[in-house]
């Protein structure tokens, strides 16, 4: 299958779009007429530019309000088509995309549409061109691909074929079975788009909320499976109308598009349907744990931060043999404090200040994960490795941070023994056992991009996003997690500039990890140890506990105990969730949670926590 993307998906000038599309390794491009109209050169210049970049031109679109026009207007519709054919010949593009008529004056009737398409096919064929017909979900008379196919079939002309566009088909929840019966050579173009399921009119939904495959809720793998049954092996083109996409970088958006297609082909291959031209990817990686979290700090901040780690019950377990890097360990948690004066972590610290600069994930096969990432066009990261150090496979993640992959085979299983000297230090731990979740704040328009990044590479599921009220506006929260909870990532973003998530981006100079939640098996024991160690917790207002006592069955004694320790509480059925927050360290903070069968993230408590943090941030002297 040839991969293509419509110029309408991307922002920038036509020249910038074509370069971005070619760099993302697409075979072809759909030219939107608006891009031609605003282009300073001629269609022949576009043809040359695309040709120089090795891009074919899959289609020119759109051609609107054509079929079923009453006499008088019908002649004008054909005259308009002839002018499009002129442009196409200059462009070197042989396919015109015709969308079903929305004009109130248009007339219904499959035979009338078929007759018009037949004549259009005649005219196109005289010039060696073709036309393809698409049912818009909001078409006046034809809004279903099965009717569009019937019109094409009855047009009975070799230059007339069908367009299948997943948005128009799946927005209406049209049955996919009829696709299997369409001969592959009658399908001239397939356009693919995902979208979230929304209650909205089709036109607004289509024009603003389309997204790349895997970023929405549509059953695109089922669609592709039905398409595969026809034997179709021609152009598969991304046609995404999305305001945030057009506001973003054309280069990274085009790469996201190619990544989305490769992931889609990969999911088909999981169903044993082979897409001949698609790269074969190693399977999605299974993550068994967060192996480590690395912080980039300067000397002064490192001392203060290590004081907090010690207060949290971490043991200074290892000193790197050749670098200013220490390992802090408790239960299955490893924190790496990097105070090097050169290299990646140092540059990261210069830009962002004290920050999480890398995450280490324990996966089933680190080399295969890295290879999958490479084939998904993720960005590999390499840094000079000194003698006695391991070359740990790594790629770029959110905000330029790193994602390292470790596994249980070979030297990667022994990184702490190979690179670090054990200090022999012993301390009383605080019962923290593992990393529960990692929260990353980002620009609103980046969320779909990182969602695709994580879910295409790792075996993670997304859960429905939630909007959490912050004192400064709404924050959108998107959870991605593995089925067993071994890795849980929360992506946060906000369109308001006054929320905590947005202030983080501004003050941090970019996207990154804003908080890490650590799991305890016994919250009461953990908070008691933290209090002994002099670790201050975020103060939760009394009203929270009055409200909690009123609406829960906890009773006064238990509520009072939660209040004494500033513990937030949530319940789902019989499952319980306990949370405390540390006071922030710069822009970063720790959370500690205890899950008693609970699967969520305490969304009901998030507004209380955000308000408490906002209050703390505005207190003079803090
Ligand atoms: Mg379309
Ligand atoms: Mg949290």
PDB file of C-alpha atoms in Angstrom, residues 183-406:
ATOM      1  CA  UNK A 183     -13.960  -5.018  -6.295  1.00  0.00           C
ATOM      2  CA  UNK A 184     -10.544  -3.574  -5.391  1.00  0.00           C
ATOM      3  CA  UNK A 185     -10.093  -1.991  -8.825  1.00  0.00           C
ATOM      4  CA  UNK A 186     -13.257   0.080  -8.307  1.00  0.00           C
ATOM      5  CA  UNK A 187     -11.795   1.697  -5.173  1.00  0.00           C
ATOM      6  CA  UNK A 188      -9.651   4.583  -6.390  1.00  0.00           C
ATOM      7  CA  UNK A 189      -8.713   6.089  -3.043  1.00  0.00           C
ATOM      8  CA  UNK A 190      -8.923   5.299   0.680  1.00  0.00           C
ATOM      9  CA  UNK A 191      -8.794   8.149   3.156  1.00  0.00           C
ATOM     10  CA  UNK A 192      -8.168   7.363   6.748  1.00  0.00           C
ATOM     11  CA  UNK A 193      -8.890   9.404   9.859  1.00  0.00           C
ATOM     12  CA  UNK A 194      -9.674   8.645  13.474  1.00  0.00           C
ATOM     13  CA  UNK A 195     -11.799  10.773  15.805  1.00  0.00           C
ATOM     14  CA  UNK A 196     -13.058  10.755  19.358  1.00  0.00           C
ATOM     15  CA  UNK A 197     -16.658   9.667  19.759  1.00  0.00           C
ATOM     16  CA  UNK A 198     -18.601  12.905  20.288  1.00  0.00           C
ATOM     17  CA  UNK A 199     -22.217  13.977  20.186  1.00  0.00           C
ATOM     18  CA  UNK A 200     -21.936  16.618  17.499  1.00  0.00           C
ATOM     19  CA  UNK A 201     -23.110  17.408  13.980  1.00  0.00           C
ATOM     20  CA  UNK A 202     -21.051  15.520  11.400  1.00  0.00           C
ATOM     21  CA  UNK A 203     -19.655  18.598   9.703  1.00  0.00           C
ATOM     22  CA  UNK A 204     -18.186  20.257  12.848  1.00  0.00           C
ATOM     23  CA  UNK A 205     -16.956  16.905  14.133  1.00  0.00           C
ATOM     24  CA  UNK A 206     -15.189  16.213  10.831  1.00  0.00           C
ATOM     25  CA  UNK A 207     -13.710  19.684  10.369  1.00  0.00           C
ATOM     26  CA  UNK A 208     -12.220  20.057  13.863  1.00  0.00           C
ATOM     27  CA  UNK A 209     -11.799  16.735  15.646  1.00  0.00           C
ATOM     28  CA  UNK A 210     -10.301  14.295  13.182  1.00  0.00           C
ATOM     29  CA  UNK A 211      -7.043  12.769  14.335  1.00  0.00           C
ATOM     30  CA  UNK A 212      -4.455  10.252  13.220  1.00  0.00           C
ATOM     31  CA  UNK A 213      -5.264   6.540  13.508  1.00  0.00           C
ATOM     32  CA  UNK A 214      -4.877   5.394  17.114  1.00  0.00           C
ATOM     33  CA  UNK A 215      -5.549   8.824  18.586  1.00  0.00           C
ATOM     34  CA  UNK A 216      -9.345   8.532  18.578  1.00  0.00           C
ATOM     35  CA  UNK A 217     -12.005   5.911  19.195  1.00  0.00           C
ATOM     36  CA  UNK A 218     -12.894   4.616  15.715  1.00  0.00           C
ATOM     37  CA  UNK A 219     -12.474   0.872  14.951  1.00  0.00           C
ATOM     38  CA  UNK A 220      -9.938   1.492  12.188  1.00  0.00           C
ATOM     39  CA  UNK A 221      -8.346  -1.929  12.397  1.00  0.00           C
ATOM     40  CA  UNK A 222     -11.764  -3.456  11.651  1.00  0.00           C
ATOM     41  CA  UNK A 223     -12.108  -1.091   8.695  1.00  0.00           C
ATOM     42  CA  UNK A 224      -8.661  -2.066   7.401  1.00  0.00           C
ATOM     43  CA  UNK A 225      -9.511  -5.728   7.811  1.00  0.00           C
ATOM     44  CA  UNK A 226     -12.635  -5.285   5.654  1.00  0.00           C
ATOM     45  CA  UNK A 227     -10.585  -3.320   3.112  1.00  0.00           C
ATOM     46  CA  UNK A 228      -7.910  -6.030   3.049  1.00  0.00           C
ATOM     47  CA  UNK A 229     -10.603  -8.566   2.092  1.00  0.00           C
ATOM     48  CA  UNK A 230     -11.083  -6.679  -1.207  1.00  0.00           C
ATOM     49  CA  UNK A 231      -7.382  -6.995  -2.059  1.00  0.00           C
ATOM     50  CA  UNK A 232      -7.035  -3.196  -2.272  1.00  0.00           C
ATOM     51  CA  UNK A 233      -3.361  -2.271  -2.483  1.00  0.00           C
ATOM     52  CA  UNK A 234      -3.324   1.322  -3.671  1.00  0.00           C
ATOM     53  CA  UNK A 235      -3.119   4.691  -1.873  1.00  0.00           C
ATOM     54  CA  UNK A 236      -3.974   5.000   1.820  1.00  0.00           C
ATOM     55  CA  UNK A 237      -4.161   8.681   2.591  1.00  0.00           C
ATOM     56  CA  UNK A 238      -4.435  10.526   5.876  1.00  0.00           C
ATOM     57  CA  UNK A 239      -7.050  13.245   5.644  1.00  0.00           C
ATOM     58  CA  UNK A 240      -7.151  15.024   8.990  1.00  0.00           C
ATOM     59  CA  UNK A 241      -8.871  18.309   9.633  1.00  0.00           C
ATOM     60  CA  UNK A 242      -7.739  19.436  13.066  1.00  0.00           C
ATOM     61  CA  UNK A 243      -7.028  23.009  14.171  1.00  0.00           C
ATOM     62  CA  UNK A 244      -4.351  21.928  16.650  1.00  0.00           C
ATOM     63  CA  UNK A 245      -2.523  19.979  13.974  1.00  0.00           C
ATOM     64  CA  UNK A 246      -2.387  22.972  11.691  1.00  0.00           C
ATOM     65  CA  UNK A 247      -1.035  25.065  14.575  1.00  0.00           C
ATOM     66  CA  UNK A 248       1.783  22.580  15.227  1.00  0.00           C
ATOM     67  CA  UNK A 249       5.081  21.859  13.508  1.00  0.00           C
ATOM     68  CA  UNK A 250       4.541  20.372  10.035  1.00  0.00           C
ATOM     69  CA  UNK A 251       7.642  18.206  10.425  1.00  0.00           C
ATOM     70  CA  UNK A 252       6.654  16.508  13.658  1.00  0.00           C
ATOM     71  CA  UNK A 253       3.014  16.188  12.603  1.00  0.00           C
ATOM     72  CA  UNK A 254       3.995  14.452   9.377  1.00  0.00           C
ATOM     73  CA  UNK A 255       6.149  12.014  11.361  1.00  0.00           C
ATOM     74  CA  UNK A 256       3.196  11.373  13.693  1.00  0.00           C
ATOM     75  CA  UNK A 257       1.092  10.566  10.622  1.00  0.00           C
ATOM     76  CA  UNK A 258       3.601   8.041   9.293  1.00  0.00           C
ATOM     77  CA  UNK A 259       3.968   6.540  12.799  1.00  0.00           C
ATOM     78  CA  UNK A 260       0.184   6.190  13.024  1.00  0.00           C
ATOM     79  CA  UNK A 261       0.033   4.336   9.684  1.00  0.00           C
ATOM     80  CA  UNK A 262       2.891   2.000  10.572  1.00  0.00           C
ATOM     81  CA  UNK A 263       1.195   1.240  13.892  1.00  0.00           C
ATOM     82  CA  UNK A 264      -2.088   0.593  12.070  1.00  0.00           C
ATOM     83  CA  UNK A 265      -0.390  -1.836   9.651  1.00  0.00           C
ATOM     84  CA  UNK A 266       1.252  -3.491  12.640  1.00  0.00           C
ATOM     85  CA  UNK A 267      -2.136  -4.033  14.302  1.00  0.00           C
ATOM     86  CA  UNK A 268      -3.377  -5.617  11.076  1.00  0.00           C
ATOM     87  CA  UNK A 269      -0.378  -7.917  11.115  1.00  0.00           C
ATOM     88  CA  UNK A 270      -1.328  -8.910  14.657  1.00  0.00           C
ATOM     89  CA  UNK A 271      -4.517 -10.202  12.982  1.00  0.00           C
ATOM     90  CA  UNK A 272      -2.358 -12.084  10.485  1.00  0.00           C
ATOM     91  CA  UNK A 273      -3.107  -9.672   7.645  1.00  0.00           C
ATOM     92  CA  UNK A 274       0.121  -8.752   5.938  1.00  0.00           C
ATOM     93  CA  UNK A 275       0.562  -5.349   4.344  1.00  0.00           C
ATOM     94  CA  UNK A 276       3.303  -6.114   1.851  1.00  0.00           C
ATOM     95  CA  UNK A 277       5.006  -2.725   1.746  1.00  0.00           C
ATOM     96  CA  UNK A 278       4.806  -1.991   5.499  1.00  0.00           C
ATOM     97  CA  UNK A 279       7.868  -2.503   7.716  1.00  0.00           C
ATOM     98  CA  UNK A 280       7.556  -5.524  10.029  1.00  0.00           C
ATOM     99  CA  UNK A 281       7.835  -4.304  13.589  1.00  0.00           C
ATOM    100  CA  UNK A 282       8.843  -6.318  16.636  1.00  0.00           C
ATOM    101  CA  UNK A 283       5.780  -6.628  18.909  1.00  0.00           C
ATOM    102  CA  UNK A 284       4.778  -3.835  21.267  1.00  0.00           C
ATOM    103  CA  UNK A 285       6.996  -3.964  24.326  1.00  0.00           C
ATOM    104  CA  UNK A 286       5.639  -5.268  27.599  1.00  0.00           C
ATOM    105  CA  UNK A 287       6.728  -3.052  30.489  1.00  0.00           C
ATOM    106  CA  UNK A 288       7.210  -4.843  33.802  1.00  0.00           C
ATOM    107  CA  UNK A 289       8.358  -1.843  35.870  1.00  0.00           C
ATOM    108  CA  UNK A 290       9.738   1.650  35.961  1.00  0.00           C
ATOM    109  CA  UNK A 291      13.384   0.657  36.403  1.00  0.00           C
ATOM    110  CA  UNK A 292      14.577   4.128  37.375  1.00  0.00           C
ATOM    111  CA  UNK A 293      13.820   7.826  37.317  1.00  0.00           C
ATOM    112  CA  UNK A 294      16.779  10.104  36.641  1.00  0.00           C
ATOM    113  CA  UNK A 295      16.978  13.689  37.892  1.00  0.00           C
ATOM    114  CA  UNK A 296      19.316  16.307  36.423  1.00  0.00           C
ATOM    115  CA  UNK A 297      20.426  18.628  39.218  1.00  0.00           C
ATOM    116  CA  UNK A 298      23.189  21.085  39.979  1.00  0.00           C
ATOM    117  CA  UNK A 299      25.232  20.581  43.166  1.00  0.00           C
ATOM    118  CA  UNK A 300      23.206  22.902  45.395  1.00  0.00           C
ATOM    119  CA  UNK A 301      19.835  21.501  44.352  1.00  0.00           C
ATOM    120  CA  UNK A 302      21.136  17.937  44.382  1.00  0.00           C
ATOM    121  CA  UNK A 303      21.969  18.234  48.075  1.00  0.00           C
ATOM    122  CA  UNK A 304      18.498  19.552  48.894  1.00  0.00           C
ATOM    123  CA  UNK A 305      16.843  16.899  46.757  1.00  0.00           C
ATOM    124  CA  UNK A 306      18.863  14.055  48.254  1.00  0.00           C
ATOM    125  CA  UNK A 307      17.788  15.333  51.671  1.00  0.00           C
ATOM    126  CA  UNK A 308      14.165  14.776  50.550  1.00  0.00           C
ATOM    127  CA  UNK A 309      14.963  11.327  49.169  1.00  0.00           C
ATOM    128  CA  UNK A 310      16.556  10.378  52.487  1.00  0.00           C
ATOM    129  CA  UNK A 311      13.497  11.742  54.310  1.00  0.00           C
ATOM    130  CA  UNK A 312      11.310   9.556  52.081  1.00  0.00           C
ATOM    131  CA  UNK A 313      13.228   6.528  53.328  1.00  0.00           C
ATOM    132  CA  UNK A 314      15.490   6.027  50.307  1.00  0.00           C
ATOM    133  CA  UNK A 315      18.909   4.487  50.855  1.00  0.00           C
ATOM    134  CA  UNK A 316      21.891   6.001  49.069  1.00  0.00           C
ATOM    135  CA  UNK A 317      22.669   2.655  47.507  1.00  0.00           C
ATOM    136  CA  UNK A 318      25.291   3.329  44.881  1.00  0.00           C
ATOM    137  CA  UNK A 319      27.886   5.722  43.607  1.00  0.00           C
ATOM    138  CA  UNK A 320      28.660   5.681  39.893  1.00  0.00           C
ATOM    139  CA  UNK A 321      32.203   4.472  39.236  1.00  0.00           C
ATOM    140  CA  UNK A 322      33.152   7.350  36.940  1.00  0.00           C
ATOM    141  CA  UNK A 323      30.426  10.002  37.119  1.00  0.00           C
ATOM    142  CA  UNK A 324      28.828  12.349  39.636  1.00  0.00           C
ATOM    143  CA  UNK A 325      25.767  10.130  39.704  1.00  0.00           C
ATOM    144  CA  UNK A 326      24.197   8.470  42.724  1.00  0.00           C
ATOM    145  CA  UNK A 327      21.564   5.775  42.999  1.00  0.00           C
ATOM    146  CA  UNK A 328      18.891   5.982  45.685  1.00  0.00           C
ATOM    147  CA  UNK A 329      16.856   2.866  46.274  1.00  0.00           C
ATOM    148  CA  UNK A 330      13.835   1.741  48.253  1.00  0.00           C
ATOM    149  CA  UNK A 331      11.748  -1.367  47.571  1.00  0.00           C
ATOM    150  CA  UNK A 332      11.592  -1.672  43.783  1.00  0.00           C
ATOM    151  CA  UNK A 333      12.196   2.052  43.235  1.00  0.00           C
ATOM    152  CA  UNK A 334      15.460   3.499  41.914  1.00  0.00           C
ATOM    153  CA  UNK A 335      16.095   7.236  41.771  1.00  0.00           C
ATOM    154  CA  UNK A 336      19.184   8.422  39.952  1.00  0.00           C
ATOM    155  CA  UNK A 337      20.620  11.809  40.866  1.00  0.00           C
ATOM    156  CA  UNK A 338      22.831  13.141  38.094  1.00  0.00           C
ATOM    157  CA  UNK A 339      24.998  16.176  38.915  1.00  0.00           C
ATOM    158  CA  UNK A 340      27.431  15.794  36.017  1.00  0.00           C
ATOM    159  CA  UNK A 341      28.920  18.969  34.547  1.00  0.00           C
ATOM    160  CA  UNK A 342      28.720  17.778  30.957  1.00  0.00           C
ATOM    161  CA  UNK A 343      26.650  15.512  28.769  1.00  0.00           C
ATOM    162  CA  UNK A 344      22.923  15.118  28.296  1.00  0.00           C
ATOM    163  CA  UNK A 345      21.718  15.543  31.894  1.00  0.00           C
ATOM    164  CA  UNK A 346      23.784  18.690  32.332  1.00  0.00           C
ATOM    165  CA  UNK A 347      22.358  20.320  29.188  1.00  0.00           C
ATOM    166  CA  UNK A 348      18.888  19.324  30.332  1.00  0.00           C
ATOM    167  CA  UNK A 349      19.523  20.953  33.694  1.00  0.00           C
ATOM    168  CA  UNK A 350      20.764  24.154  32.051  1.00  0.00           C
ATOM    169  CA  UNK A 351      17.518  24.453  30.079  1.00  0.00           C
ATOM    170  CA  UNK A 352      14.965  23.235  32.612  1.00  0.00           C
ATOM    171  CA  UNK A 353      16.573  23.575  36.044  1.00  0.00           C
ATOM    172  CA  UNK A 354      16.038  20.696  38.481  1.00  0.00           C
ATOM    173  CA  UNK A 355      14.121  18.133  36.469  1.00  0.00           C
ATOM    174  CA  UNK A 356      13.439  14.532  35.588  1.00  0.00           C
ATOM    175  CA  UNK A 357      15.653  14.093  32.535  1.00  0.00           C
ATOM    176  CA  UNK A 358      15.121  10.377  31.899  1.00  0.00           C
ATOM    177  CA  UNK A 359      12.914   7.416  32.645  1.00  0.00           C
ATOM    178  CA  UNK A 360      14.195   3.856  32.575  1.00  0.00           C
ATOM    179  CA  UNK A 361      11.655   1.186  31.678  1.00  0.00           C
ATOM    180  CA  UNK A 362      12.122  -2.520  32.284  1.00  0.00           C
ATOM    181  CA  UNK A 363      10.779  -4.234  29.163  1.00  0.00           C
ATOM    182  CA  UNK A 364      10.667  -7.802  27.867  1.00  0.00           C
ATOM    183  CA  UNK A 365      13.326  -7.147  25.202  1.00  0.00           C
ATOM    184  CA  UNK A 366      15.251  -3.862  25.209  1.00  0.00           C
ATOM    185  CA  UNK A 367      16.884  -4.317  21.789  1.00  0.00           C
ATOM    186  CA  UNK A 368      13.561  -5.225  20.141  1.00  0.00           C
ATOM    187  CA  UNK A 369      11.859  -2.251  21.800  1.00  0.00           C
ATOM    188  CA  UNK A 370      14.538   0.048  20.448  1.00  0.00           C
ATOM    189  CA  UNK A 371      14.178  -1.486  16.985  1.00  0.00           C
ATOM    190  CA  UNK A 372      10.405  -1.027  17.080  1.00  0.00           C
ATOM    191  CA  UNK A 373      10.905   2.598  18.124  1.00  0.00           C
ATOM    192  CA  UNK A 374      13.275   3.152  15.205  1.00  0.00           C
ATOM    193  CA  UNK A 375      10.767   1.707  12.736  1.00  0.00           C
ATOM    194  CA  UNK A 376       8.044   3.911  14.228  1.00  0.00           C
ATOM    195  CA  UNK A 377      10.301   6.906  13.460  1.00  0.00           C
ATOM    196  CA  UNK A 378      10.858   7.666  17.144  1.00  0.00           C
ATOM    197  CA  UNK A 379      14.114   9.534  17.704  1.00  0.00           C
ATOM    198  CA  UNK A 380      17.023   7.367  18.836  1.00  0.00           C
ATOM    199  CA  UNK A 381      19.439   8.834  21.364  1.00  0.00           C
ATOM    200  CA  UNK A 382      23.153   8.019  21.571  1.00  0.00           C
ATOM    201  CA  UNK A 383      25.730   9.361  23.965  1.00  0.00           C
ATOM    202  CA  UNK A 384      29.416   8.447  24.104  1.00  0.00           C
ATOM    203  CA  UNK A 385      29.867   5.456  26.383  1.00  0.00           C
ATOM    204  CA  UNK A 386      33.020   5.266  28.508  1.00  0.00           C
ATOM    205  CA  UNK A 387      34.804   2.015  29.326  1.00  0.00           C
ATOM    206  CA  UNK A 388      32.926   0.102  32.015  1.00  0.00           C
ATOM    207  CA  UNK A 389      29.597   1.673  31.074  1.00  0.00           C
ATOM    208  CA  UNK A 390      26.662   0.046  29.356  1.00  0.00           C
ATOM    209  CA  UNK A 391      25.203   1.298  26.094  1.00  0.00           C
ATOM    210  CA  UNK A 392      21.579   1.356  27.212  1.00  0.00           C
ATOM    211  CA  UNK A 393      19.140   1.676  24.278  1.00  0.00           C
ATOM    212  CA  UNK A 394      17.388   5.041  24.502  1.00  0.00           C
ATOM    213  CA  UNK A 395      15.036   7.290  22.575  1.00  0.00           C
ATOM    214  CA  UNK A 396      13.772  10.834  22.985  1.00  0.00           C
ATOM    215  CA  UNK A 397      10.555  11.225  24.921  1.00  0.00           C
ATOM    216  CA  UNK A 398       8.416  14.110  26.160  1.00  0.00           C
ATOM    217  CA  UNK A 399      10.137  17.498  26.093  1.00  0.00           C
ATOM    218  CA  UNK A 400      13.432  16.078  24.848  1.00  0.00           C
ATOM    219  CA  UNK A 401      13.843  13.850  27.912  1.00  0.00           C
ATOM    220  CA  UNK A 402      15.015  10.259  27.455  1.00  0.00           C
ATOM    221  CA  UNK A 403      13.361   6.887  27.652  1.00  0.00           C
ATOM    222  CA  UNK A 404      15.850   4.090  28.411  1.00  0.00           C
ATOM    223  CA  UNK A 405      15.054   0.421  27.939  1.00  0.00           C
ATOM    224  CA  UNK A 406      16.408  -2.276  30.256  1.00  0.00           C
TER     225      UNK A 406
END
